[in-house]
Structure formats: C-alpha cells, structure tokens
Amino acid sequence: MIYDSPLWFMNIDIVAEGLGELDELAGKSVLISGATGLICSAVVDIFIRYNETHETPIGIIAAGRQPQKMIERFGNYYNKDYFYFSRYDASKNNTKIEVKADYIIHGASNASPKAIVSEPVETMLSNFCGLYFLLNYAKNCGSKKLLYISSSEIYGIKSDKKSYKEDDYGYIDFLNPRNSYSVGKCAAETLCASFFSEYGIEPVIVRPGHIYGPTALPNDDRIASTFAYAAARGEKLVMKSEGSQLRSYCHCLDCAAAIIKVLIKGKPAQAYNIAQPDSFVTVKQMAEFIAKAGNVELVANTAVNSEKKNFNPMNNSTLNAKKLTDLGWESRIEIDKGVMDTIEILKASINSSKKESGK
C-alpha cells in the first residue's frame, strides 16, 4: 500500500504547503469521481492528509463502482467519519447519488490506450454521459462548482514544437476510433460551457499533460506508469518506439494541487493547462529518467501493428501553463526528484505486498 512509505506523506506535505485553498474547503464536501485513479487518488490523499492534521475536515465523497477498490486503495481511511462512498458509474445514466456535494471533481474516464482502441464507443459515451449526469446533479443539489478533468489530447496534431496555449488547436481525425478519447473530451468541454450558458452552473476545466507518479495502478498501460512499475520490480525497460515524441510531464501530486487550485480560483467555463514548465522531455528521455532511478537497463524493440494502434498520435503535446501559474500555482516536485521518489514508493509498496502474501 502506498501509505507504507513515509516518503509519500512527505511529498504530500511539500505540495500542500502552497495550497491555502484547502482551508477554504474545510467544512465543505467534495464529490470525486474516478477516486482510485492516478490523478484523483492523489487529490483524495491530499484531503486525507489535511483532515488528519486539522480540526475541521473536508468531507470526501468518493464516487465509484466498487467499494472494495476504495478499501484496497485508501485502507483504514475509508472508515473515517469524513470519508463516504457513493456508487457511481460514468458509463450508465441510472446512477443515483443520495448525498449533497458542495464541490465536484470529475475524473472518471477511460484513459487506458488499449481500452480506448478496443472500446471506442464506451470511451466516448463515458466521457460525455458521465459528465452530463454530474452537471445535472450539480444543478439539482446546488453545488458551488464542478471541475472537469479533460486532457491535452483535445489539442490534436500540429507541425511546430510550440507549447499549446488554451486557445490553440491542431488537427484531429474524427474518423479514427483512437480519437474517441480526445473527441469525447472535446464534446464534454463544450457541454460544460453549454451548462454555464444555459443554466448558470459553474464548471471549470483542466487539461493535464502526461501525469506520472506512484498512484498509478499496476495495470495502468500508459508508458510512464508501465515503466515505473517495471523499474520498481528491477526489470529492464523495453522501448517500442524511437521515443522522440515531446511531452509535458507532471507529478500526480503537483497535478492534484493544480486541480484544487483551479476548483477554487478558476473562472467558470474556462480551461487551464496543467504542466510543469521545466519538465518538457521526450518519451525516451522520460524512460531514461525511470531507468536511472530504478538502476535498470533500457532497451529498444520494434512495436507490432496492434501495439502501434495504441500510440498517442501527437508528436508534440507540451502545454503552456501560464494561465494556471497566474492563479498562484507552482510546481513543487521536479521531474528528477519525482521519478526517483516514485520508484522508491512503488518499491516499498511492492515489498509490503510480498510480505503480506508470504512470498
């Protein structure tokens, strides 16, 4: 379990130090969908850490399909008075949430490259319909604000290497099923703006770049997550491409802090990029960071056609985060420390699991 590593709590304290918005959420309730995922579980952990060190807690409404997954991820914190599980499925429209939330963070989404390719219909529907349900929920229960976690993939492909600003858009092939993820996210963003225009609901949008960190699940098939787990197990890393694609990488806790910042300070129907300005590196460079941190070998191999279908088509997906930094956010965990700590925390978690299973 991630809580077996004191380093994880130290990292939370590092990002929480510059997050006065937590005090504004004290005594309020926040519904979080996708609560066990890479990004939103980091948000929940920041709230948990705040609650364990302050008198007035932030109410956590963790929305998901299976309580067992919540228990496995959050352990004893699941039984705290401030932690409430609400059943929610982004792919279905017959969900009923019985409690009222002051704020909503919607992070439930199919982000697995393999699943996007194999289930493009479900990917589109869960992105759009899941948000539609929560926007109506916000309208009916009078929530103050909803934050939607979109993606840098909505920007599409462009030829230059300039970082995307929030109003820059490239080319997306609408007839390529791999783009079901990006197109679904685009439509969901327009739905946010439409609810604001028609009903006065105040949604805000964040567009994270490529997020990494120890909150990734073991079956996460995004390359940074796959490589981090392999390095933590002492296995060699196998590159299936040249790795020349330029990316904006951001530690999961820095991303979570940005989300909390935008939730409170972001303007309605506005989008904010999440990226660390000093972490624009290629996929290969990121793999080299991970290999060094895990003291493992990095080797090259050729991808088969079925694997190539999973690749993100964007050669450059770096993001300009000035709009976010203007809100007062700043990166607290730089990439070299972030990668090194990720491997150490995953090692501790893997070793703990081995001891529990008697292996």
mmCIF file of C-alpha atoms in Angstrom:
data_model
loop_
_atom_site.group_PDB
_atom_site.id
_atom_site.type_symbol
_atom_site.label_atom_id
_atom_site.label_comp_id
_atom_site.label_asym_id
_atom_site.label_seq_id
_atom_site.Cartn_x
_atom_site.Cartn_y
_atom_site.Cartn_z
ATOM 1 C CA MET A 1 0.000 0.000 0.000
ATOM 2 C CA ILE A 2 1.201 3.499 -0.818
ATOM 3 C CA TYR A 3 0.828 4.548 2.842
ATOM 4 C CA ASP A 4 3.653 2.156 3.780
ATOM 5 C CA SER A 5 6.074 4.797 2.518
ATOM 6 C CA PRO A 6 6.720 7.866 4.733
ATOM 7 C CA LEU A 7 8.122 9.458 1.565
ATOM 8 C CA TRP A 8 4.583 9.660 0.154
ATOM 9 C CA PHE A 9 3.363 11.745 3.086
ATOM 10 C CA MET A 10 6.465 13.932 2.822
ATOM 11 C CA ASN A 11 5.639 14.606 -0.835
ATOM 12 C CA ILE A 12 2.032 15.457 0.062
ATOM 13 C CA ASP A 13 3.279 17.946 2.648
ATOM 14 C CA ILE A 14 5.540 19.548 0.045
ATOM 15 C CA VAL A 15 2.662 20.346 -2.327
ATOM 16 C CA ALA A 16 0.139 21.171 0.413
ATOM 17 C CA GLU A 17 2.434 23.862 1.796
ATOM 18 C CA GLY A 18 1.444 26.208 -1.043
ATOM 19 C CA LEU A 19 -2.233 25.255 -1.099
ATOM 20 C CA GLY A 20 -4.220 27.713 1.012
ATOM 21 C CA GLU A 21 -7.344 26.654 -0.892
ATOM 22 C CA LEU A 22 -7.577 23.619 1.395
ATOM 23 C CA ASP A 23 -8.661 25.918 4.223
ATOM 24 C CA GLU A 24 -11.485 27.205 2.019
ATOM 25 C CA LEU A 25 -12.706 23.620 1.558
ATOM 26 C CA ALA A 26 -12.667 22.835 5.285
ATOM 27 C CA GLY A 27 -16.206 22.074 6.455
ATOM 28 C CA LYS A 28 -17.352 21.552 2.847
ATOM 29 C CA SER A 29 -17.944 18.294 0.960
ATOM 30 C CA VAL A 30 -16.234 17.337 -2.301
ATOM 31 C CA LEU A 31 -17.514 14.561 -4.553
ATOM 32 C CA ILE A 32 -14.673 12.953 -6.510
ATOM 33 C CA SER A 33 -15.344 10.540 -9.362
ATOM 34 C CA GLY A 34 -12.516 8.310 -10.509
ATOM 35 C CA ALA A 35 -11.278 8.477 -6.920
ATOM 36 C CA THR A 36 -8.959 5.458 -7.195
ATOM 37 C CA GLY A 37 -7.285 6.634 -10.413
ATOM 38 C CA LEU A 38 -3.817 8.082 -10.995
ATOM 39 C CA ILE A 39 -4.858 11.726 -10.588
ATOM 40 C CA CYS A 40 -7.895 11.713 -8.327
ATOM 41 C CA SER A 41 -6.475 9.324 -5.731
ATOM 42 C CA ALA A 42 -3.711 11.908 -5.245
ATOM 43 C CA VAL A 43 -6.409 14.554 -4.705
ATOM 44 C CA VAL A 44 -8.088 12.322 -2.112
ATOM 45 C CA ASP A 45 -4.756 11.731 -0.361
ATOM 46 C CA ILE A 46 -4.145 15.470 -0.079
ATOM 47 C CA PHE A 47 -7.599 15.824 1.512
ATOM 48 C CA ILE A 48 -6.920 12.884 3.848
ATOM 49 C CA ARG A 49 -3.614 14.371 4.949
ATOM 50 C CA TYR A 50 -5.323 17.718 5.590
ATOM 51 C CA ASN A 51 -8.082 16.055 7.589
ATOM 52 C CA GLU A 52 -5.609 14.114 9.731
ATOM 53 C CA THR A 53 -3.736 17.297 10.651
ATOM 54 C CA HIS A 54 -6.596 19.823 11.048
ATOM 55 C CA GLU A 55 -9.669 20.101 13.269
ATOM 56 C CA THR A 56 -12.270 20.873 10.598
ATOM 57 C CA PRO A 57 -12.179 18.176 7.912
ATOM 58 C CA ILE A 58 -13.001 18.263 4.217
ATOM 59 C CA GLY A 59 -15.856 15.854 3.506
ATOM 60 C CA ILE A 60 -14.741 13.286 0.924
ATOM 61 C CA ILE A 61 -17.449 11.675 -1.211
ATOM 62 C CA ALA A 62 -15.569 9.028 -3.196
ATOM 63 C CA ALA A 63 -17.709 8.045 -6.170
ATOM 64 C CA GLY A 64 -17.064 4.761 -7.942
ATOM 65 C CA ARG A 65 -18.430 1.391 -8.953
ATOM 66 C CA GLN A 66 -16.885 -0.866 -6.322
ATOM 67 C CA PRO A 67 -16.352 -0.113 -2.623
ATOM 68 C CA GLN A 68 -13.745 -2.884 -2.463
ATOM 69 C CA LYS A 69 -11.428 -0.903 -4.754
ATOM 70 C CA MET A 70 -11.787 2.094 -2.434
ATOM 71 C CA ILE A 71 -10.919 -0.058 0.575
ATOM 72 C CA GLU A 72 -7.881 -1.517 -1.180
ATOM 73 C CA ARG A 73 -6.639 1.956 -2.157
ATOM 74 C CA PHE A 74 -7.456 4.014 0.949
ATOM 75 C CA GLY A 75 -7.236 1.348 3.659
ATOM 76 C CA ASN A 76 -8.326 2.439 7.132
ATOM 77 C CA TYR A 77 -9.076 5.970 5.939
ATOM 78 C CA TYR A 78 -12.123 4.503 4.179
ATOM 79 C CA ASN A 79 -13.715 4.048 7.628
ATOM 80 C CA LYS A 80 -13.147 7.624 8.793
ATOM 81 C CA ASP A 81 -16.169 9.805 9.529
ATOM 82 C CA TYR A 82 -15.142 12.264 6.812
ATOM 83 C CA PHE A 83 -14.958 9.534 4.112
ATOM 84 C CA TYR A 84 -18.158 8.496 2.317
ATOM 85 C CA PHE A 85 -18.514 6.051 -0.579
ATOM 86 C CA SER A 86 -21.150 6.749 -3.250
ATOM 87 C CA ARG A 87 -21.852 4.274 -6.011
ATOM 88 C CA TYR A 88 -21.338 5.868 -9.443
ATOM 89 C CA ASP A 89 -20.746 4.529 -12.956
ATOM 90 C CA ALA A 90 -19.828 7.066 -15.634
ATOM 91 C CA SER A 91 -20.991 4.712 -18.396
ATOM 92 C CA LYS A 92 -24.565 4.423 -17.038
ATOM 93 C CA ASN A 93 -27.315 7.022 -16.693
ATOM 94 C CA ASN A 94 -29.342 5.339 -13.947
ATOM 95 C CA THR A 95 -26.989 6.238 -11.092
ATOM 96 C CA LYS A 96 -28.420 7.981 -8.043
ATOM 97 C CA ILE A 97 -26.234 9.944 -5.630
ATOM 98 C CA GLU A 98 -28.065 10.363 -2.341
ATOM 99 C CA VAL A 99 -25.796 12.928 -0.676
ATOM 100 C CA LYS A 100 -25.199 16.573 -1.486
ATOM 101 C CA ALA A 101 -21.759 17.814 -2.513
ATOM 102 C CA ASP A 102 -20.617 21.420 -2.262
ATOM 103 C CA TYR A 103 -17.955 20.800 -4.925
ATOM 104 C CA ILE A 104 -17.416 18.152 -7.589
ATOM 105 C CA ILE A 105 -14.225 16.894 -9.212
ATOM 106 C CA HIS A 106 -14.996 14.654 -12.181
ATOM 107 C CA GLY A 107 -12.069 12.434 -13.068
ATOM 108 C CA ALA A 108 -13.749 9.160 -14.036
ATOM 109 C CA SER A 109 -12.678 8.332 -17.563
ATOM 110 C CA ASN A 110 -11.311 5.509 -19.670
ATOM 111 C CA ALA A 111 -7.683 6.610 -20.177
ATOM 112 C CA SER A 112 -6.075 3.259 -20.976
ATOM 113 C CA PRO A 113 -4.644 3.276 -24.547
ATOM 114 C CA LYS A 114 -5.537 -0.396 -25.023
ATOM 115 C CA ALA A 115 -9.090 0.094 -23.757
ATOM 116 C CA ILE A 116 -9.575 3.215 -25.904
ATOM 117 C CA VAL A 117 -8.708 1.191 -29.006
ATOM 118 C CA SER A 118 -10.803 -1.840 -28.041
ATOM 119 C CA GLU A 119 -13.781 0.122 -26.641
ATOM 120 C CA PRO A 120 -14.024 3.438 -28.525
ATOM 121 C CA VAL A 121 -17.831 3.602 -28.168
ATOM 122 C CA GLU A 122 -17.746 3.160 -24.393
ATOM 123 C CA THR A 123 -14.861 5.638 -24.197
ATOM 124 C CA MET A 124 -16.889 8.365 -25.913
ATOM 125 C CA LEU A 125 -20.093 7.680 -24.022
ATOM 126 C CA SER A 126 -18.492 7.570 -20.569
ATOM 127 C CA ASN A 127 -16.731 10.882 -21.205
ATOM 128 C CA PHE A 128 -19.896 12.668 -22.308
ATOM 129 C CA CYS A 129 -22.723 10.912 -20.465
ATOM 130 C CA GLY A 130 -20.855 10.664 -17.157
ATOM 131 C CA LEU A 131 -20.288 14.420 -17.171
ATOM 132 C CA TYR A 132 -23.881 15.125 -18.244
ATOM 133 C CA PHE A 133 -25.138 13.205 -15.204
ATOM 134 C CA LEU A 134 -22.870 15.111 -12.800
ATOM 135 C CA LEU A 135 -23.703 18.504 -14.299
ATOM 136 C CA ASN A 136 -27.388 17.779 -13.739
ATOM 137 C CA TYR A 137 -26.584 16.556 -10.236
ATOM 138 C CA ALA A 138 -24.744 19.841 -9.561
ATOM 139 C CA LYS A 139 -27.712 21.808 -10.885
ATOM 140 C CA ASN A 140 -30.240 19.902 -8.781
ATOM 141 C CA CYS A 141 -28.344 19.929 -5.478
ATOM 142 C CA GLY A 142 -26.901 23.433 -5.774
ATOM 143 C CA SER A 143 -23.197 22.574 -5.857
ATOM 144 C CA LYS A 144 -20.922 25.620 -5.888
ATOM 145 C CA LYS A 145 -18.634 24.431 -8.680
ATOM 146 C CA LEU A 146 -17.760 21.385 -10.806
ATOM 147 C CA LEU A 147 -14.250 20.732 -12.105
ATOM 148 C CA TYR A 148 -13.897 18.565 -15.188
ATOM 149 C CA ILE A 149 -10.600 16.792 -15.860
ATOM 150 C CA SER A 150 -10.097 16.872 -19.616
ATOM 151 C CA SER A 151 -6.857 16.063 -21.458
ATOM 152 C CA SER A 152 -4.042 17.529 -23.560
ATOM 153 C CA GLU A 153 -5.204 15.167 -26.330
ATOM 154 C CA ILE A 154 -8.029 17.563 -27.185
ATOM 155 C CA TYR A 155 -5.447 19.796 -28.903
ATOM 156 C CA GLY A 156 -4.786 17.376 -31.732
ATOM 157 C CA ILE A 157 -1.740 17.373 -34.010
ATOM 158 C CA LYS A 158 0.257 20.382 -35.162
ATOM 159 C CA SER A 159 3.535 20.707 -37.030
ATOM 160 C CA ASP A 160 5.516 23.118 -34.836
ATOM 161 C CA LYS A 161 7.053 22.486 -31.421
ATOM 162 C CA LYS A 162 5.500 25.434 -29.607
ATOM 163 C CA SER A 163 3.625 24.610 -26.444
ATOM 164 C CA TYR A 164 -0.159 24.692 -26.667
ATOM 165 C CA LYS A 165 -1.998 27.582 -25.071
ATOM 166 C CA GLU A 166 -5.622 27.065 -24.094
ATOM 167 C CA ASP A 167 -6.943 28.539 -27.348
ATOM 168 C CA ASP A 168 -4.556 26.671 -29.698
ATOM 169 C CA TYR A 169 -6.000 23.725 -31.565
ATOM 170 C CA GLY A 170 -4.476 21.355 -34.087
ATOM 171 C CA TYR A 171 -5.886 18.639 -36.322
ATOM 172 C CA ILE A 172 -7.940 15.664 -35.106
ATOM 173 C CA ASP A 173 -9.072 12.913 -37.468
ATOM 174 C CA PHE A 174 -12.697 12.443 -36.405
ATOM 175 C CA LEU A 175 -12.971 9.116 -38.239
ATOM 176 C CA ASN A 176 -10.095 7.474 -36.379
ATOM 177 C CA PRO A 177 -11.551 5.436 -33.475
ATOM 178 C CA ARG A 178 -8.331 6.031 -31.466
ATOM 179 C CA ASN A 179 -9.528 9.626 -31.244
ATOM 180 C CA SER A 180 -12.711 8.596 -29.411
ATOM 181 C CA TYR A 181 -10.935 9.732 -26.255
ATOM 182 C CA SER A 182 -9.917 13.186 -27.493
ATOM 183 C CA VAL A 183 -13.210 13.848 -29.314
ATOM 184 C CA GLY A 184 -15.215 12.682 -26.280
ATOM 185 C CA LYS A 185 -13.225 15.070 -24.100
ATOM 186 C CA CYS A 186 -13.783 17.932 -26.590
ATOM 187 C CA ALA A 187 -17.544 17.340 -26.573
ATOM 188 C CA ALA A 188 -17.559 17.204 -22.770
ATOM 189 C CA GLU A 189 -15.779 20.552 -22.553
ATOM 190 C CA THR A 190 -18.410 22.120 -24.809
ATOM 191 C CA LEU A 191 -21.082 20.580 -22.572
ATOM 192 C CA CYS A 192 -19.505 22.363 -19.582
ATOM 193 C CA ALA A 193 -19.621 25.698 -21.414
ATOM 194 C CA SER A 194 -23.206 24.998 -22.507
ATOM 195 C CA PHE A 195 -24.411 24.284 -18.949
ATOM 196 C CA PHE A 196 -22.817 27.532 -17.814
ATOM 197 C CA SER A 197 -24.505 29.468 -20.622
ATOM 198 C CA GLU A 198 -27.955 27.912 -20.256
ATOM 199 C CA TYR A 199 -28.269 27.055 -16.564
ATOM 200 C CA GLY A 200 -25.659 29.172 -14.783
ATOM 201 C CA ILE A 201 -23.809 26.104 -13.450
ATOM 202 C CA GLU A 202 -20.139 26.977 -12.873
ATOM 203 C CA PRO A 203 -17.925 24.277 -14.385
ATOM 204 C CA VAL A 204 -14.166 24.736 -14.731
ATOM 205 C CA ILE A 205 -11.883 22.603 -16.887
ATOM 206 C CA VAL A 206 -8.317 21.386 -16.505
ATOM 207 C CA ARG A 207 -6.229 19.827 -19.264
ATOM 208 C CA PRO A 208 -3.423 17.777 -17.707
ATOM 209 C CA GLY A 209 -0.386 16.794 -19.722
ATOM 210 C CA HIS A 210 1.251 13.415 -19.130
ATOM 211 C CA ILE A 211 0.916 12.568 -15.448
ATOM 212 C CA TYR A 212 3.154 10.116 -13.614
ATOM 213 C CA GLY A 213 3.575 9.014 -10.030
ATOM 214 C CA PRO A 214 3.109 6.172 -7.536
ATOM 215 C CA THR A 215 -0.698 6.494 -7.565
ATOM 216 C CA ALA A 216 -0.783 4.683 -10.921
ATOM 217 C CA LEU A 217 -2.473 1.295 -10.717
ATOM 218 C CA PRO A 218 -0.374 -1.793 -11.526
ATOM 219 C CA ASN A 219 -2.436 -2.434 -14.683
ATOM 220 C CA ASP A 220 -2.037 1.144 -15.993
ATOM 221 C CA ASP A 221 -0.673 0.645 -19.533
ATOM 222 C CA ARG A 222 0.425 4.230 -20.127
ATOM 223 C CA ILE A 223 4.149 4.159 -20.760
ATOM 224 C CA ALA A 224 5.353 6.191 -17.764
ATOM 225 C CA SER A 225 3.274 4.028 -15.403
ATOM 226 C CA THR A 226 4.270 0.739 -17.054
ATOM 227 C CA PHE A 227 7.949 1.664 -16.944
ATOM 228 C CA ALA A 228 7.771 2.881 -13.326
ATOM 229 C CA TYR A 229 6.359 -0.440 -12.120
ATOM 230 C CA ALA A 230 8.871 -2.414 -14.196
ATOM 231 C CA ALA A 231 11.772 -0.370 -12.788
ATOM 232 C CA ALA A 232 10.467 -0.830 -9.237
ATOM 233 C CA ARG A 233 10.448 -4.608 -9.835
ATOM 234 C CA GLY A 234 14.017 -4.447 -11.173
ATOM 235 C CA GLU A 235 13.002 -5.336 -14.735
ATOM 236 C CA LYS A 236 14.525 -3.860 -17.901
ATOM 237 C CA LEU A 237 12.501 -1.271 -19.817
ATOM 238 C CA VAL A 238 11.610 -2.036 -23.428
ATOM 239 C CA MET A 239 11.016 0.938 -25.754
ATOM 240 C CA LYS A 240 8.689 0.124 -28.661
ATOM 241 C CA SER A 241 9.255 3.430 -30.492
ATOM 242 C CA GLU A 242 12.059 5.911 -31.062
ATOM 243 C CA GLY A 243 10.616 7.898 -28.165
ATOM 244 C CA SER A 244 11.020 11.226 -29.948
ATOM 245 C CA GLN A 245 7.542 12.461 -29.020
ATOM 246 C CA LEU A 246 7.764 15.620 -26.884
ATOM 247 C CA ARG A 247 5.608 15.612 -23.768
ATOM 248 C CA SER A 248 4.698 17.739 -20.737
ATOM 249 C CA TYR A 249 5.209 15.547 -17.695
ATOM 250 C CA CYS A 250 3.813 16.430 -14.277
ATOM 251 C CA HIS A 251 3.902 14.600 -10.945
ATOM 252 C CA CYS A 252 0.497 13.370 -9.769
ATOM 253 C CA LEU A 253 0.613 15.458 -6.581
ATOM 254 C CA ASP A 254 1.517 18.644 -8.443
ATOM 255 C CA CYS A 255 -1.381 17.868 -10.784
ATOM 256 C CA ALA A 256 -3.711 17.278 -7.822
ATOM 257 C CA ALA A 257 -2.665 20.588 -6.265
ATOM 258 C CA ALA A 258 -3.383 22.358 -9.567
ATOM 259 C CA ILE A 259 -6.851 20.796 -9.644
ATOM 260 C CA ILE A 260 -7.628 22.035 -6.127
ATOM 261 C CA LYS A 261 -6.308 25.494 -7.035
ATOM 262 C CA VAL A 262 -8.500 25.702 -10.167
ATOM 263 C CA LEU A 263 -11.524 24.303 -8.312
ATOM 264 C CA ILE A 264 -11.465 27.325 -6.007
ATOM 265 C CA LYS A 265 -9.912 30.075 -8.143
ATOM 266 C CA GLY A 266 -10.706 29.050 -11.733
ATOM 267 C CA LYS A 267 -13.195 31.071 -13.781
ATOM 268 C CA PRO A 268 -16.394 29.359 -14.974
ATOM 269 C CA ALA A 269 -16.322 27.728 -18.429
ATOM 270 C CA GLN A 270 -12.575 28.340 -18.671
ATOM 271 C CA ALA A 271 -9.853 25.740 -19.319
ATOM 272 C CA TYR A 272 -6.456 25.574 -17.636
ATOM 273 C CA ASN A 273 -3.445 23.570 -18.815
ATOM 274 C CA ILE A 274 -1.581 21.568 -16.166
ATOM 275 C CA ALA A 275 2.118 21.165 -16.907
ATOM 276 C CA GLN A 276 5.467 21.682 -15.233
ATOM 277 C CA PRO A 277 7.360 24.256 -17.309
ATOM 278 C CA ASP A 278 10.714 22.555 -16.637
ATOM 279 C CA SER A 279 9.508 19.042 -17.482
ATOM 280 C CA PHE A 280 9.208 19.166 -21.260
ATOM 281 C CA VAL A 281 11.043 15.987 -22.263
ATOM 282 C CA THR A 282 10.736 13.292 -24.899
ATOM 283 C CA VAL A 283 9.281 9.882 -24.165
ATOM 284 C CA LYS A 284 12.798 8.426 -24.448
ATOM 285 C CA GLN A 285 14.226 10.962 -22.006
ATOM 286 C CA MET A 286 11.476 10.094 -19.514
ATOM 287 C CA ALA A 287 12.299 6.404 -19.958
ATOM 288 C CA GLU A 288 15.949 7.234 -19.244
ATOM 289 C CA PHE A 289 14.946 9.058 -16.038
ATOM 290 C CA ILE A 290 12.990 5.998 -14.909
ATOM 291 C CA ALA A 291 15.742 3.526 -15.873
ATOM 292 C CA LYS A 292 18.306 5.559 -13.920
ATOM 293 C CA ALA A 293 16.046 5.833 -10.877
ATOM 294 C CA GLY A 294 15.439 2.080 -10.863
ATOM 295 C CA ASN A 295 19.008 1.206 -11.879
ATOM 296 C CA VAL A 296 17.680 -0.950 -14.725
ATOM 297 C CA GLU A 297 18.503 -1.332 -18.406
ATOM 298 C CA LEU A 298 16.651 0.492 -21.183
ATOM 299 C CA VAL A 299 16.473 -1.449 -24.455
ATOM 300 C CA ALA A 300 14.809 -0.907 -27.834
ATOM 301 C CA ASN A 301 12.431 -3.206 -29.677
ATOM 302 C CA THR A 302 10.003 -2.922 -32.595
ATOM 303 C CA ALA A 303 6.282 -2.490 -31.951
ATOM 304 C CA VAL A 304 3.846 -4.759 -33.774
ATOM 305 C CA ASN A 305 0.885 -3.200 -35.593
ATOM 306 C CA SER A 306 -1.558 -3.929 -32.756
ATOM 307 C CA GLU A 307 0.702 -2.028 -30.361
ATOM 308 C CA LYS A 308 1.118 0.904 -32.760
ATOM 309 C CA LYS A 309 -2.663 1.411 -32.733
ATOM 310 C CA ASN A 310 -2.424 2.293 -29.037
ATOM 311 C CA PHE A 311 0.096 5.099 -29.570
ATOM 312 C CA ASN A 312 -0.878 8.704 -28.915
ATOM 313 C CA PRO A 313 -0.758 10.339 -32.385
ATOM 314 C CA MET A 314 0.592 13.668 -31.058
ATOM 315 C CA ASN A 315 4.331 14.158 -31.654
ATOM 316 C CA ASN A 316 4.270 17.319 -29.544
ATOM 317 C CA SER A 317 1.856 17.693 -26.646
ATOM 318 C CA THR A 318 3.699 20.226 -24.499
ATOM 319 C CA LEU A 319 1.490 22.704 -22.690
ATOM 320 C CA ASN A 320 1.821 26.369 -21.781
ATOM 321 C CA ALA A 321 0.691 26.624 -18.148
ATOM 322 C CA LYS A 322 0.886 30.414 -17.690
ATOM 323 C CA LYS A 323 -2.861 30.680 -17.172
ATOM 324 C CA LEU A 324 -2.537 28.222 -14.277
ATOM 325 C CA THR A 325 0.532 29.844 -12.737
ATOM 326 C CA ASP A 326 -1.305 33.185 -12.852
ATOM 327 C CA LEU A 327 -3.714 31.648 -10.314
ATOM 328 C CA GLY A 328 -0.775 31.148 -7.961
ATOM 329 C CA TRP A 329 0.103 27.510 -8.714
ATOM 330 C CA GLU A 330 3.706 26.432 -8.940
ATOM 331 C CA SER A 331 5.391 23.079 -9.382
ATOM 332 C CA ARG A 332 6.746 21.663 -6.128
ATOM 333 C CA ILE A 333 8.147 18.308 -7.287
ATOM 334 C CA GLU A 334 10.640 18.493 -10.141
ATOM 335 C CA ILE A 335 10.938 15.609 -12.551
ATOM 336 C CA ASP A 336 14.215 14.125 -11.324
ATOM 337 C CA LYS A 337 13.009 14.011 -7.704
ATOM 338 C CA GLY A 338 9.505 12.982 -8.772
ATOM 339 C CA VAL A 339 10.711 9.978 -10.755
ATOM 340 C CA MET A 340 13.205 8.902 -8.094
ATOM 341 C CA ASP A 341 10.602 9.125 -5.327
ATOM 342 C CA THR A 342 8.012 7.322 -7.466
ATOM 343 C CA ILE A 343 10.291 4.302 -7.846
ATOM 344 C CA GLU A 344 11.151 4.272 -4.132
ATOM 345 C CA ILE A 345 7.479 4.459 -3.095
ATOM 346 C CA LEU A 346 6.481 1.720 -5.541
ATOM 347 C CA LYS A 347 9.312 -0.489 -4.263
ATOM 348 C CA ALA A 348 8.052 -0.066 -0.700
ATOM 349 C CA SER A 349 4.505 -0.898 -1.794
ATOM 350 C CA ILE A 350 5.608 -3.979 -3.781
ATOM 351 C CA ASN A 351 7.769 -5.269 -0.908
ATOM 352 C CA SER A 352 4.906 -4.751 1.544
ATOM 353 C CA SER A 353 2.545 -6.728 -0.696
ATOM 354 C CA LYS A 354 5.071 -9.570 -0.910
ATOM 355 C CA LYS A 355 5.357 -9.730 2.876
ATOM 356 C CA GLU A 356 1.569 -9.811 3.295
ATOM 357 C CA SER A 357 1.223 -12.634 0.770
ATOM 358 C CA GLY A 358 4.127 -14.539 2.326
ATOM 359 C CA LYS A 359 6.198 -14.553 -0.874
#
